[in-house]
Coordinates of C-alpha atoms in Angstrom, one line a residue:
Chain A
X1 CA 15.9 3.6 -22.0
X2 CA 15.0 2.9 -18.5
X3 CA 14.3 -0.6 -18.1
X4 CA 14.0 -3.7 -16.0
X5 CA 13.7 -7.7 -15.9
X6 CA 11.6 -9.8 -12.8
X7 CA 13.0 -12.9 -12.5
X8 CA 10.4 -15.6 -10.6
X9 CA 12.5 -18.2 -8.9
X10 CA 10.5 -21.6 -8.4
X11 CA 12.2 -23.0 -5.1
X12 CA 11.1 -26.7 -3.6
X13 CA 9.3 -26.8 -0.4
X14 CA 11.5 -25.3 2.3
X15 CA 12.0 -27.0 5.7
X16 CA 13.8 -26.2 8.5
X17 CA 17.8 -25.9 8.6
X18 CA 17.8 -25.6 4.7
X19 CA 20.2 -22.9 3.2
X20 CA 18.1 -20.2 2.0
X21 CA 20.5 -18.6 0.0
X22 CA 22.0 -21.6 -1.0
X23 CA 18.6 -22.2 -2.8
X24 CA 18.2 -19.0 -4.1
X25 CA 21.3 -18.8 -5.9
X26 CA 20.9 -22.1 -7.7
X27 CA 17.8 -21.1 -8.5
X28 CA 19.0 -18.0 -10.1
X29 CA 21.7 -20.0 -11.9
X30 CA 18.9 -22.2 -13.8
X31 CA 16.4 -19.6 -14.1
X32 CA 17.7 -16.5 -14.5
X33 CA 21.4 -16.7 -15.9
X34 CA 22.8 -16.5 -12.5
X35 CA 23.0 -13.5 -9.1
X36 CA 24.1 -10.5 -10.9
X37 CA 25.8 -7.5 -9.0
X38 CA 23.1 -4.6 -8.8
X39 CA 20.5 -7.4 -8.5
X40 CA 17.5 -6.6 -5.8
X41 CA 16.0 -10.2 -4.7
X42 CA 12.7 -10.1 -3.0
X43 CA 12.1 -12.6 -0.7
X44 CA 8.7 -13.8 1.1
X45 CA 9.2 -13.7 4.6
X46 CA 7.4 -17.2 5.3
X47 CA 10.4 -19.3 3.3
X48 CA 12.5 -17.5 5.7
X49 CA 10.3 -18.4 8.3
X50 CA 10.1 -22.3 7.3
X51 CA 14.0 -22.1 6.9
X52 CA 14.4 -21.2 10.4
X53 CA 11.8 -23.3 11.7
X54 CA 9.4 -20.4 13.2
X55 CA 6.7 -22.8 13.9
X56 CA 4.1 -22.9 16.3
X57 CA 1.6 -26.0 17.0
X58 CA -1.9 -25.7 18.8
X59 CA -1.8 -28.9 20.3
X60 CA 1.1 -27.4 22.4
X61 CA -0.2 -24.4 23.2
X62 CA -1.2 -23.5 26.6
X63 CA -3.6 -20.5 26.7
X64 CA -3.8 -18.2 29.6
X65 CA -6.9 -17.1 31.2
X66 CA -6.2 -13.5 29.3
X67 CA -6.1 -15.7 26.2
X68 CA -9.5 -17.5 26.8
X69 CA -10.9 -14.4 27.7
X70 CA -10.1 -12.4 24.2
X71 CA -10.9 -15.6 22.5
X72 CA -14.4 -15.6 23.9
X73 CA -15.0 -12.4 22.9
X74 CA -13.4 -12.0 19.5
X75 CA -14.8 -15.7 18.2
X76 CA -11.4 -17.6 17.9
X77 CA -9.6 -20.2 19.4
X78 CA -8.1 -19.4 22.5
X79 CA -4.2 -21.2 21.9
X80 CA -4.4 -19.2 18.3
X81 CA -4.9 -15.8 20.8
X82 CA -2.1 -16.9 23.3
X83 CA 0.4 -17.5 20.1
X84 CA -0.9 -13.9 19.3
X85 CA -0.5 -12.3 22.7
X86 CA 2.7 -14.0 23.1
X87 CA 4.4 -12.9 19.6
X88 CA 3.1 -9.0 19.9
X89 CA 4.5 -6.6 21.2
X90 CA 1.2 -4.6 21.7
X91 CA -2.2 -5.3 21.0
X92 CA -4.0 -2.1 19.3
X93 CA -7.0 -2.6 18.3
X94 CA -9.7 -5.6 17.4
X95 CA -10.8 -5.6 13.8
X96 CA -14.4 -7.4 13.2
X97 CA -13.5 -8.4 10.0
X98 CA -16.4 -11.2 9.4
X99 CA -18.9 -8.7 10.5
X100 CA -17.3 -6.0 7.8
X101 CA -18.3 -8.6 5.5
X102 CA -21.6 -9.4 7.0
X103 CA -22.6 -5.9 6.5
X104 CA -21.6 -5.0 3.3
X105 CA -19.1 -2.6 5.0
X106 CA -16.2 -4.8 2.9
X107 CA -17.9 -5.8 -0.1
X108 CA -17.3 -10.1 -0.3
X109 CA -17.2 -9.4 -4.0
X110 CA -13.6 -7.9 -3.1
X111 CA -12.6 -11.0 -1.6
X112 CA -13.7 -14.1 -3.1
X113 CA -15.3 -15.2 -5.8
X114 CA -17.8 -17.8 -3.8
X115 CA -19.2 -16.1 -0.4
X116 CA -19.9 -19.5 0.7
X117 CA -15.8 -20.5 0.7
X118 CA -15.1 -16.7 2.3
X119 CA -17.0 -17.4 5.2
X120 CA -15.8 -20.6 6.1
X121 CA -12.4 -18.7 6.8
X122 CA -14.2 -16.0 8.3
X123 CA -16.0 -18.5 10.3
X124 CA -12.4 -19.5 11.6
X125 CA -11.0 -16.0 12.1
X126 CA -14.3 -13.4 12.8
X127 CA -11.6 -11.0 14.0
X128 CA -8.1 -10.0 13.3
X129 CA -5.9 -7.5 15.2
X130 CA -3.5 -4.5 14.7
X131 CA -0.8 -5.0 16.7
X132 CA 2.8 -3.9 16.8
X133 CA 5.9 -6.1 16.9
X134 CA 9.9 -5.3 16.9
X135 CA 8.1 -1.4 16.2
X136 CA 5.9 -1.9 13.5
X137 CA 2.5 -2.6 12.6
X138 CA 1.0 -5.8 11.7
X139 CA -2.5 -7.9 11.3
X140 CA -1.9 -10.4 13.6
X141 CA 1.6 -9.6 13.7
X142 CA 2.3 -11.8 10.5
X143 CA 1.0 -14.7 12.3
X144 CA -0.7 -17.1 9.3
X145 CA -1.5 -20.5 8.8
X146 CA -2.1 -20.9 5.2
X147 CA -0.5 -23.8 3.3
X148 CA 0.7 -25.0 7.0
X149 CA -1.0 -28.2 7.6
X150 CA -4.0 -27.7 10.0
X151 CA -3.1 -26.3 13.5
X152 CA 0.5 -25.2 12.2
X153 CA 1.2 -21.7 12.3
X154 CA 4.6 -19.5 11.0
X155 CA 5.7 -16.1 12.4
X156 CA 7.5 -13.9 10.7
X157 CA 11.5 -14.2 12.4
X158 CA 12.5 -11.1 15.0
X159 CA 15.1 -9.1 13.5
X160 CA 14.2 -9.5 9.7
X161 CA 16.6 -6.2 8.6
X162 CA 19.2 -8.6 10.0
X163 CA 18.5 -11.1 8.3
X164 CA 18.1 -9.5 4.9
X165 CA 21.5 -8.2 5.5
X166 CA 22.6 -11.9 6.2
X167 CA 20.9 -12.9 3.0
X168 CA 22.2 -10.1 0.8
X169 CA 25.6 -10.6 2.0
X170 CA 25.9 -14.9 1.3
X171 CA 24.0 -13.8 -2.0
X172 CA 26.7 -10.9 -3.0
X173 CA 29.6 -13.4 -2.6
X174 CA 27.5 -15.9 -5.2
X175 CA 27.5 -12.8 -7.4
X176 CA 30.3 -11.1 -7.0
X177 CA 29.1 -8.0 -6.5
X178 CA 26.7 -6.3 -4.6
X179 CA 23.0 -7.9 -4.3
X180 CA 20.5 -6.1 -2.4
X181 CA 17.9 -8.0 -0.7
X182 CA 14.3 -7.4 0.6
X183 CA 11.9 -9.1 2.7
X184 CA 8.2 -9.2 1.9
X185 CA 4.9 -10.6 3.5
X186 CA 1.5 -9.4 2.9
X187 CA -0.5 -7.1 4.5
X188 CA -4.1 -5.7 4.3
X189 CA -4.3 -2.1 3.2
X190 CA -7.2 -0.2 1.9
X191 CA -8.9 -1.5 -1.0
X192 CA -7.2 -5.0 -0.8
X193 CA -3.8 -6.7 0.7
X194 CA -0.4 -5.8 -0.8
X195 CA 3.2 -7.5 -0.4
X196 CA 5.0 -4.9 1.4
X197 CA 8.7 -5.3 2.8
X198 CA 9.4 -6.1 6.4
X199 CA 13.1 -6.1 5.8
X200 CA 16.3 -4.8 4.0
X201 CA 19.6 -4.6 3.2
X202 CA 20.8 -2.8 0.4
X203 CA 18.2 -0.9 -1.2
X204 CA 16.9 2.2 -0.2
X205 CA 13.6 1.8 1.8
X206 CA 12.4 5.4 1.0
X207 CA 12.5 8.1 -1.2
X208 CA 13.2 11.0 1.0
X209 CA 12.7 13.9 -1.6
X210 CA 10.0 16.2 0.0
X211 CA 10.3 19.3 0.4
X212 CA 13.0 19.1 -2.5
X213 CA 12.4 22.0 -5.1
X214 CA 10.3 20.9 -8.6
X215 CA 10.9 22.1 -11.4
X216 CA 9.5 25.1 -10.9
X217 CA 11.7 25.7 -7.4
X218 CA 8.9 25.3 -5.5
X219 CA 9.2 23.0 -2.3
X220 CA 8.2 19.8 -3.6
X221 CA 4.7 18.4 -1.1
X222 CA 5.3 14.4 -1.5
X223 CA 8.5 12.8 -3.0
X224 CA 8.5 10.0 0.3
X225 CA 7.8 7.0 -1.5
X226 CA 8.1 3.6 -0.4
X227 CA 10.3 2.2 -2.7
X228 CA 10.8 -1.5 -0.8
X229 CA 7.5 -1.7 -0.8
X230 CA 6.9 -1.0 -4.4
X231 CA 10.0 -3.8 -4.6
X232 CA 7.3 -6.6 -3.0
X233 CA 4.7 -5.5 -4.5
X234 CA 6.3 -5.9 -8.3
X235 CA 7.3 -9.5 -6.7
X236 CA 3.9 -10.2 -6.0
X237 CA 2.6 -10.0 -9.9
X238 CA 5.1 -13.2 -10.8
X239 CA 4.5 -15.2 -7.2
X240 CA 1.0 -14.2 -6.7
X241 CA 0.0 -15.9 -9.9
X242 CA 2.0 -19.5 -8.9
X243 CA 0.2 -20.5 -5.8
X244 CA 3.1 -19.6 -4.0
X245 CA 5.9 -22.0 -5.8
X246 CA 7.6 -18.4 -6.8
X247 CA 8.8 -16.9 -3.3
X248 CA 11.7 -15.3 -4.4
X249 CA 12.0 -13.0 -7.3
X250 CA 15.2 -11.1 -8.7
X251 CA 14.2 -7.4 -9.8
X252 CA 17.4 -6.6 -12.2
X253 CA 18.2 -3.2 -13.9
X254 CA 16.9 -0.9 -11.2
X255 CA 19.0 2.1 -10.6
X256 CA 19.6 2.5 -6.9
X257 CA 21.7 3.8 -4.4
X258 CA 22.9 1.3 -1.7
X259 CA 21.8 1.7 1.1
X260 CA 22.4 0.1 4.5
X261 CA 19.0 1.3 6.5
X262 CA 16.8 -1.5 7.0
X263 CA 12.8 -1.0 7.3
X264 CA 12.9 -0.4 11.1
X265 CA 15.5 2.1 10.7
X266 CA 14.5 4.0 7.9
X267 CA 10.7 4.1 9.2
X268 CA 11.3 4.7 13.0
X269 CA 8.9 3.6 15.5
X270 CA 5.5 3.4 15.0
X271 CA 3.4 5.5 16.2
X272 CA 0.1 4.9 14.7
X273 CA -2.5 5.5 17.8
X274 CA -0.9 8.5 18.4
X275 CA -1.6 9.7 14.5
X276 CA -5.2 8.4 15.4
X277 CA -5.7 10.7 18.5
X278 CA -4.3 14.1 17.0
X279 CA -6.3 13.3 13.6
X280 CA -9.3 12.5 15.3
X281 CA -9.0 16.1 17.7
X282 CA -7.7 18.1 14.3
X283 CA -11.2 17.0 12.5
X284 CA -13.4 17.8 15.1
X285 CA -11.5 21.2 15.6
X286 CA -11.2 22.3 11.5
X287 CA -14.1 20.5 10.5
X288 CA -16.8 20.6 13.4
X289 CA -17.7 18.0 15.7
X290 CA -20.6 16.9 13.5
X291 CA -17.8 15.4 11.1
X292 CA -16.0 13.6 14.0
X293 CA -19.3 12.4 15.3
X294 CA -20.2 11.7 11.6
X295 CA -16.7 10.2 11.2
X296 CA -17.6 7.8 14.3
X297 CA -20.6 7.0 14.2
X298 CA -20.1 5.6 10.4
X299 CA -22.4 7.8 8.5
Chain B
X1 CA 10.3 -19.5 -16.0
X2 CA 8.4 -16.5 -15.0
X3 CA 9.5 -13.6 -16.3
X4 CA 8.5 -10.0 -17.0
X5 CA 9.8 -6.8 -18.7
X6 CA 9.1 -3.4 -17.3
X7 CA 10.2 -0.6 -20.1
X8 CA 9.8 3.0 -19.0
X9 CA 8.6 5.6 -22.0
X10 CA 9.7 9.2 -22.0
X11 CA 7.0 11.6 -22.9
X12 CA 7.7 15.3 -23.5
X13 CA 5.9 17.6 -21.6
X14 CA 1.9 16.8 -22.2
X15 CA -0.5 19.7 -23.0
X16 CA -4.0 20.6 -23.3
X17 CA -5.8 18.7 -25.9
X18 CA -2.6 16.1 -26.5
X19 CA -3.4 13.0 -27.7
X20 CA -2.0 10.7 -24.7
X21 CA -2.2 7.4 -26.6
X22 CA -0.3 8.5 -29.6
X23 CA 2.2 10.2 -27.4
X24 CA 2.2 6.8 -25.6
X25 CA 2.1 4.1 -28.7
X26 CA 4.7 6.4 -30.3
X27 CA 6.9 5.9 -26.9
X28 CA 6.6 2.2 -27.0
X29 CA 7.8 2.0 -30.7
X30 CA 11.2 4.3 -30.0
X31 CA 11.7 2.7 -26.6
X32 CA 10.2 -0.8 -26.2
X33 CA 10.2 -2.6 -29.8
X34 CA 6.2 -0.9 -30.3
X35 CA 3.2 -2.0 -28.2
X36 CA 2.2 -5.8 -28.0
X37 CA -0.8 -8.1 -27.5
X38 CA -0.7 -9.1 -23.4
X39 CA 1.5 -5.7 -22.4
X40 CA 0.0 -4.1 -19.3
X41 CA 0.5 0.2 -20.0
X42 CA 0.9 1.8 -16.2
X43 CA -0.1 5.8 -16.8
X44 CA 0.5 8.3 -14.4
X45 CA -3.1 10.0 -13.7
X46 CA -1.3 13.4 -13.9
X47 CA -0.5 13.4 -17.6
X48 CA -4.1 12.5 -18.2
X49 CA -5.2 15.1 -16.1
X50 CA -2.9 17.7 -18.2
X51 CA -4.1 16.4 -21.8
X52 CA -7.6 16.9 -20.5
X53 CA -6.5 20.2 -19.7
X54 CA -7.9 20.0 -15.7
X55 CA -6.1 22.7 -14.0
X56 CA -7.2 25.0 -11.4
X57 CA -5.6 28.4 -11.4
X58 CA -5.9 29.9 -8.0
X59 CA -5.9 33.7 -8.5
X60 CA -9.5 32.5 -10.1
X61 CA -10.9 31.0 -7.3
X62 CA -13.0 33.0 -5.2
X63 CA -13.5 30.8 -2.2
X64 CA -16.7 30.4 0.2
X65 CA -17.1 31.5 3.7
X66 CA -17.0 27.9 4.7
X67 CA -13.7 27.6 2.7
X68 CA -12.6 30.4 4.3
X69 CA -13.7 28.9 7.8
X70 CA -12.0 25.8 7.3
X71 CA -8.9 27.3 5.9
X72 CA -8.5 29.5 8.9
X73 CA -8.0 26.7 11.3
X74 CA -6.7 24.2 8.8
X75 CA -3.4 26.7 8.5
X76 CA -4.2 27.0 4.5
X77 CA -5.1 28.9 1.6
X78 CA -8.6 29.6 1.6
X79 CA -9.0 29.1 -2.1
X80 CA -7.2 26.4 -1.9
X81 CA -9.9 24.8 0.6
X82 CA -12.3 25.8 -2.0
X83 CA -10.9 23.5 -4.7
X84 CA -11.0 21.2 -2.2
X85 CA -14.5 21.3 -1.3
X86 CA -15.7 21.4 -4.8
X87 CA -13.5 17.9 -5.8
X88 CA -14.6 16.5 -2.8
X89 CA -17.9 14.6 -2.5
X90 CA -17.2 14.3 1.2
X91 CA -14.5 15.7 3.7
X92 CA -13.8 12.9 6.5
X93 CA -11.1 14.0 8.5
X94 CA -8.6 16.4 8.8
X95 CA -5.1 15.4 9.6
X96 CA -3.0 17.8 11.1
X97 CA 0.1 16.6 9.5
X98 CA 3.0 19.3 9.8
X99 CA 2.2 19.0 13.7
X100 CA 2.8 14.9 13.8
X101 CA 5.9 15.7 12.3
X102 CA 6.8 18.4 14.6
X103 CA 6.2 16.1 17.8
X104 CA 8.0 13.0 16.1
X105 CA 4.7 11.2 15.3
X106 CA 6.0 11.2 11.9
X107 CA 10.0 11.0 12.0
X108 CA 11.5 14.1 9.5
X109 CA 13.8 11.4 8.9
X110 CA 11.4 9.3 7.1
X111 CA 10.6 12.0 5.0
X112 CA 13.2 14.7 3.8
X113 CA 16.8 14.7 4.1
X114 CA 16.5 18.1 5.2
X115 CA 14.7 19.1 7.9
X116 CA 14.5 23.0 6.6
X117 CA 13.3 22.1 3.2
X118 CA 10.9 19.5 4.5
X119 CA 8.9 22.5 7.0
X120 CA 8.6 24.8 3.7
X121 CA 6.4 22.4 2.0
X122 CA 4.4 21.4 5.5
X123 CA 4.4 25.2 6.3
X124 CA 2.3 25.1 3.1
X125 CA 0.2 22.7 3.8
X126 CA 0.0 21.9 7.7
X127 CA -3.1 19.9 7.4
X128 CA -4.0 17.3 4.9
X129 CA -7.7 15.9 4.4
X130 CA -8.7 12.3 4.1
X131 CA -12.0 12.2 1.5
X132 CA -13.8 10.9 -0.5
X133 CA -14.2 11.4 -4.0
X134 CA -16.0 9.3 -7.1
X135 CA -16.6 6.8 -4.4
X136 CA -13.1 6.5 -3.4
X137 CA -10.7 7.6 -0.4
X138 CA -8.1 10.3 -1.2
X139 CA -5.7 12.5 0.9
X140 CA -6.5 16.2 -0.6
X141 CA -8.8 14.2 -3.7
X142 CA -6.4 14.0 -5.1
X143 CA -5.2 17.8 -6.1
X144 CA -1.5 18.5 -6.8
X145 CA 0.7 21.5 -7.1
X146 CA 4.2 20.0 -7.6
X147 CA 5.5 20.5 -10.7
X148 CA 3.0 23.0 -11.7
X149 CA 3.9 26.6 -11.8
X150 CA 3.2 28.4 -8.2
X151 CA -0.6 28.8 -8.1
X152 CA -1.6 26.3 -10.3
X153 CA -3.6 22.7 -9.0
X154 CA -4.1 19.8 -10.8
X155 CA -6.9 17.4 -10.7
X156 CA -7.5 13.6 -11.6
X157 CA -10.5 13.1 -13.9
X158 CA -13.6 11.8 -13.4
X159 CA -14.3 8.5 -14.4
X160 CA -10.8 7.4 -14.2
X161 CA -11.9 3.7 -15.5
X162 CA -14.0 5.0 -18.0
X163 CA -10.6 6.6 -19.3
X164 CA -8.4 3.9 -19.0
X165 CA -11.0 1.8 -21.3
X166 CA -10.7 4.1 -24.1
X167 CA -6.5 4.1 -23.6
X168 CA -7.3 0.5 -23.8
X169 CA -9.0 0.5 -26.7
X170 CA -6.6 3.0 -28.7
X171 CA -3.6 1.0 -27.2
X172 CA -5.0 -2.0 -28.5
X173 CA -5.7 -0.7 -32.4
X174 CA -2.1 0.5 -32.0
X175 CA -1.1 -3.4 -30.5
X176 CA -3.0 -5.2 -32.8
X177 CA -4.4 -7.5 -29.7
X178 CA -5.1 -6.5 -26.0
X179 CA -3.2 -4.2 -24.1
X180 CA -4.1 -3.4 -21.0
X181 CA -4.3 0.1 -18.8
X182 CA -4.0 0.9 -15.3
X183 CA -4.0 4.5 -14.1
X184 CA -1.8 5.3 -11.3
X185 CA -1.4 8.1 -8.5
X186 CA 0.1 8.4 -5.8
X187 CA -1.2 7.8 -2.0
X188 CA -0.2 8.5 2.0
X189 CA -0.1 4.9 2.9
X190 CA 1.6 3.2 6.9
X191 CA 5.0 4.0 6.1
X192 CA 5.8 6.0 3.0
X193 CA 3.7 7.2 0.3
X194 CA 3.0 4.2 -2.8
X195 CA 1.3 4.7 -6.3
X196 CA -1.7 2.6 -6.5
X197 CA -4.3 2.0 -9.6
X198 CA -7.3 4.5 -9.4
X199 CA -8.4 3.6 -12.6
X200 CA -8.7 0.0 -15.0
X201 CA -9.3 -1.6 -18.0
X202 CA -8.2 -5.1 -19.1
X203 CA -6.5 -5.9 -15.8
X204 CA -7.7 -7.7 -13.0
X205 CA -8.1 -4.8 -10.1
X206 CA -8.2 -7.7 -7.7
X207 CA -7.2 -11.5 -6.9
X208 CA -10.4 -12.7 -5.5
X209 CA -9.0 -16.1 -3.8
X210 CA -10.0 -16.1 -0.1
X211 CA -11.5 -19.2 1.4
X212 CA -10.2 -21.4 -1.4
X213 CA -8.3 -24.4 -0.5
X214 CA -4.8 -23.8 0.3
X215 CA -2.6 -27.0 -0.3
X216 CA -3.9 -29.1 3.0
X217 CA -7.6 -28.4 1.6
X218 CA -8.0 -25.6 4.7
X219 CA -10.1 -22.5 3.7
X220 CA -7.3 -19.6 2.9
X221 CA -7.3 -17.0 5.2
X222 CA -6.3 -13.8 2.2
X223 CA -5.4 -14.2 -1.1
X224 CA -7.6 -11.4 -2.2
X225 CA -4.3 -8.8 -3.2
X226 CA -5.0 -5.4 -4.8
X227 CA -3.0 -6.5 -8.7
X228 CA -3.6 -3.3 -10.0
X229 CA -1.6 -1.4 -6.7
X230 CA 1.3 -3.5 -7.6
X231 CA 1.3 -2.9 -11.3
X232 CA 1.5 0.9 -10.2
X233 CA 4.1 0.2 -7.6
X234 CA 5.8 -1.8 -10.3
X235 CA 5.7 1.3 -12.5
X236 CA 6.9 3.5 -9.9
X237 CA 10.4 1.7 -9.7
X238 CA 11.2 3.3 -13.3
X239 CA 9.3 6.6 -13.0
X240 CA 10.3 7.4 -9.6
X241 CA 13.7 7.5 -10.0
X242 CA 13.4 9.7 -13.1
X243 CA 12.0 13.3 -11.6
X244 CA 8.6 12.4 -13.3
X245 CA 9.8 12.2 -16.9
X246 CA 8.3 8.6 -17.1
X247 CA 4.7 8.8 -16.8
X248 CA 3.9 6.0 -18.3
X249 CA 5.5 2.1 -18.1
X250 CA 5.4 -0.9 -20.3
X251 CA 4.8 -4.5 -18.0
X252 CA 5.0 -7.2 -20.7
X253 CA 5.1 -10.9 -19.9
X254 CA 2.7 -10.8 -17.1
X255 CA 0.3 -13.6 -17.2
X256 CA -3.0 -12.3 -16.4
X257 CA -6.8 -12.9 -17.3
X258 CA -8.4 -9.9 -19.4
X259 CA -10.9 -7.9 -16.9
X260 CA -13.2 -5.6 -18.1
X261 CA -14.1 -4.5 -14.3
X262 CA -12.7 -1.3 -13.4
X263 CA -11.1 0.0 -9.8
X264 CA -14.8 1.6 -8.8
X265 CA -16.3 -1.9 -9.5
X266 CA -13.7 -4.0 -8.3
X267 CA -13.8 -2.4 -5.0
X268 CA -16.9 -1.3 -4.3
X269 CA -18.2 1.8 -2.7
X270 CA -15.4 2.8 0.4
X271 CA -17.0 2.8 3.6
X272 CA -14.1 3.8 5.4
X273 CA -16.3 5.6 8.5
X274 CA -18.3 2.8 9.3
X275 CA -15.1 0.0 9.0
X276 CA -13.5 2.9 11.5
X277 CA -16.6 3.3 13.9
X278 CA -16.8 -0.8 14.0
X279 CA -13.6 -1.2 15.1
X280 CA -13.2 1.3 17.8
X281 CA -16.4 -0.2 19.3
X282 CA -15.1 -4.0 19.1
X283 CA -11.7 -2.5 20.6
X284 CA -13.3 -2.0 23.8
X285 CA -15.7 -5.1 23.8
X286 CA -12.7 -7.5 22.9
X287 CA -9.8 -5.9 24.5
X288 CA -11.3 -3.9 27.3
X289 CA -12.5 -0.1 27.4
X290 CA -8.9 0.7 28.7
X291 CA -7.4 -0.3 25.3
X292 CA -9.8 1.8 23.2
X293 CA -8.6 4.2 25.4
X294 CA -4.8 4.2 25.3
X295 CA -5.4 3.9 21.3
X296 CA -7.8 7.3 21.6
X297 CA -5.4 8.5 24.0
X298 CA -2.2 7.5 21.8
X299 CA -0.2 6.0 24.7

């Protein structure tokens, strides 16, 4: 009877040089019974992020004549692209996410329920960027300003496998036992955002089962799920519904095998422009150059 | 205190003509104290696909010159191709994918835990496809071999929200108040393959909260989260660890407003080719020709 309990953890508004896991566990001692060895505790990166004080402020921000340029040209505010150049690693590619919108390319009916309020945050942010940081891809490399007060901005801390072993190691000595921990912040993906994890320490970030037989002994095409991910994203359906008051959740009863491979680890580096360029090349060489042209020119 | 339950139910091996809710109401009575008003029912799209009987057999496909073109230099079966081009409503791209693994693009490691077994599936299938089908992007439409005998494809069905409705409707009799469905299968997403919702009834496909007020009154950049993907992800913590004798999962406790808008209408038509073409283009206006360059060029 396989089977499994979320636990939401309500914390209080978390400010700099507070004890994450300090809050956590008593959290999980009102709410929950207590840490339990075996648990998994999802964790939104931005508590971590207030907890460490990861904070930028535009009126201290001095942008660079790279800065103003982008800024002209992408329709933002020139210190918000000088945070951004100077927290990625690499800037890949510039997104015109407001004019998606504008042309029906990204329905606004996905997105909002008043086109009115959308735009006045697309207004703000008419593009966002793919970017890499510490080896993986990000929008704006995690940057975000929501519930900050106005001209705040958190970033997502460097190292965050280290500090998910850090958590899950104070978290194990509250239980007892082992507690695995993953970090999660949301992304956009196809056909809406998702909580994915940007961190680990103790559960396995992937499935690594293809090319395994099936049960007919065939090599098995698929079997490489994200499971960290799909730990975040089961988060996301209790804290997603609380306005953010939930930013920790406790996933008990999983069957897992402990694993020490964080997300950068157990991923690799990021090679994502390079997947572009041979997939474009393999379309127009299997398919025809009418679908790459097709595929480019939007048709 | 927010709190859910995920319970896992066991099915036997689903056939032809097999009445799926039964087999899944009976389930929840052995397994998770019966169905109840509120639960959430996660299915795998395969076992819908198998009681509908929609299996290709391949020694009776007698595939096209195109198919046989495209097969040639894709490195596959050409009946294969053929299935692939009848369930397809459009072929976008063609991703050469046993070659990024061969050059490192995509690290083995990330995938297999053996190397040899992993090239015996990709040998296989070198190239994947990215397409369109029913209005939605697949890799391959969806089609699937594992855990079929050798030479025989499965496909998802048509109308996959029109399906979950009717689950919906027979889970509810069964309930005795709502139950919602969400169809699940699983997808190539940036690092490591996730099951997402291709079909819905009951449950919100998507939070639509962009440009409301976060706490300071601002206009919220995001909120607009795919639910329905992380109900399926959810799901996939039970089934995945089970060799695919969970297809379907219980998510009861969830608090969640009843939606009668499917995936297809949540999300709107994909325009995948035109949000590609867009970007490339406001690459090299915003961040210089050079950088559309070096992403084309994968440097």
């Amino acid at each position: 009877m396989p089977r499994a309990v979320l636990c939401g953890l309500p914390l209080p508004e978390v400010e700099p040089g507070d004890d994450l896991a300090a809050l956590i566990a008593g959290a999980a001692e009102r709410e929950c019974g207590g840490l339990r060895a075996g648990d998994v505790v999802a964790v939104a990166s931005k508590v971590l992020s207030k907890s460490l004080g990861l904070l930028y402020r535009l009126d201290k921000v001095e942008p660079s004549p790279r800065a103003r340029r982008i800024a002209e040209r992408a329709g933002l505010d020139p210190r918000y692209v000088e945070i951004l150049l100077r927290e990625s690693g690499e800037v890949l590619a510039a997104i015109p996410f407001k004019r998606l919108v504008e042309e029906g390319v990204v329905a606004w009916e996905t997105l909002a329920r008043s086109r009115e309020k959308l735009f006045r945050a697309l207004d703000q942010f008419p593009t966002i960027f793919l970017t890499k940081r510490d080896g993986m891809l990000w929008t704006d490399s995690g940057i975000d300003g929501s519930n900050h007060p106005p001209g705040v901005y958190s970033v997502p801390p460097r190292d965050l496998d280290g500090h998910a072993r850090r958590l899950s190691e104070q978290l194990s000595r509250a239980a007892g036992g082992p507690v695995a921990v993953v970090i999660c912040d949301t992304e956009v993906m196809p056909g809406g955002a998702l909580d994915i994890a940007r961190g680990a320490y103790g559960f396995p970030v992937l499935m690594r089962r293809f090319g395994d037989p099936d049960r007919y002994g065939k090599p098995k095409f698929g079997g490489a799920d994200n499971l960290a991910n799909a730990v975040c994203a089961s988060a996301s359906l209790l804290a997603g519904q609380h306005a953010e008051g939930i930013p920790a959740v406790i996933l008990r009863g999983l069957r897992y095998e402990w694993s020490t491979a964080g997300v950068r680890d157990a991923l690799g580096k990021t090679r994502a422009a390079a997947a572009v360029r041979a997939t474009l090349w393999h379309t127009a060489r299997v398919l025809g150059l009418r679908s790459l042209l097709r595929l480019l020119r939007g048709a």
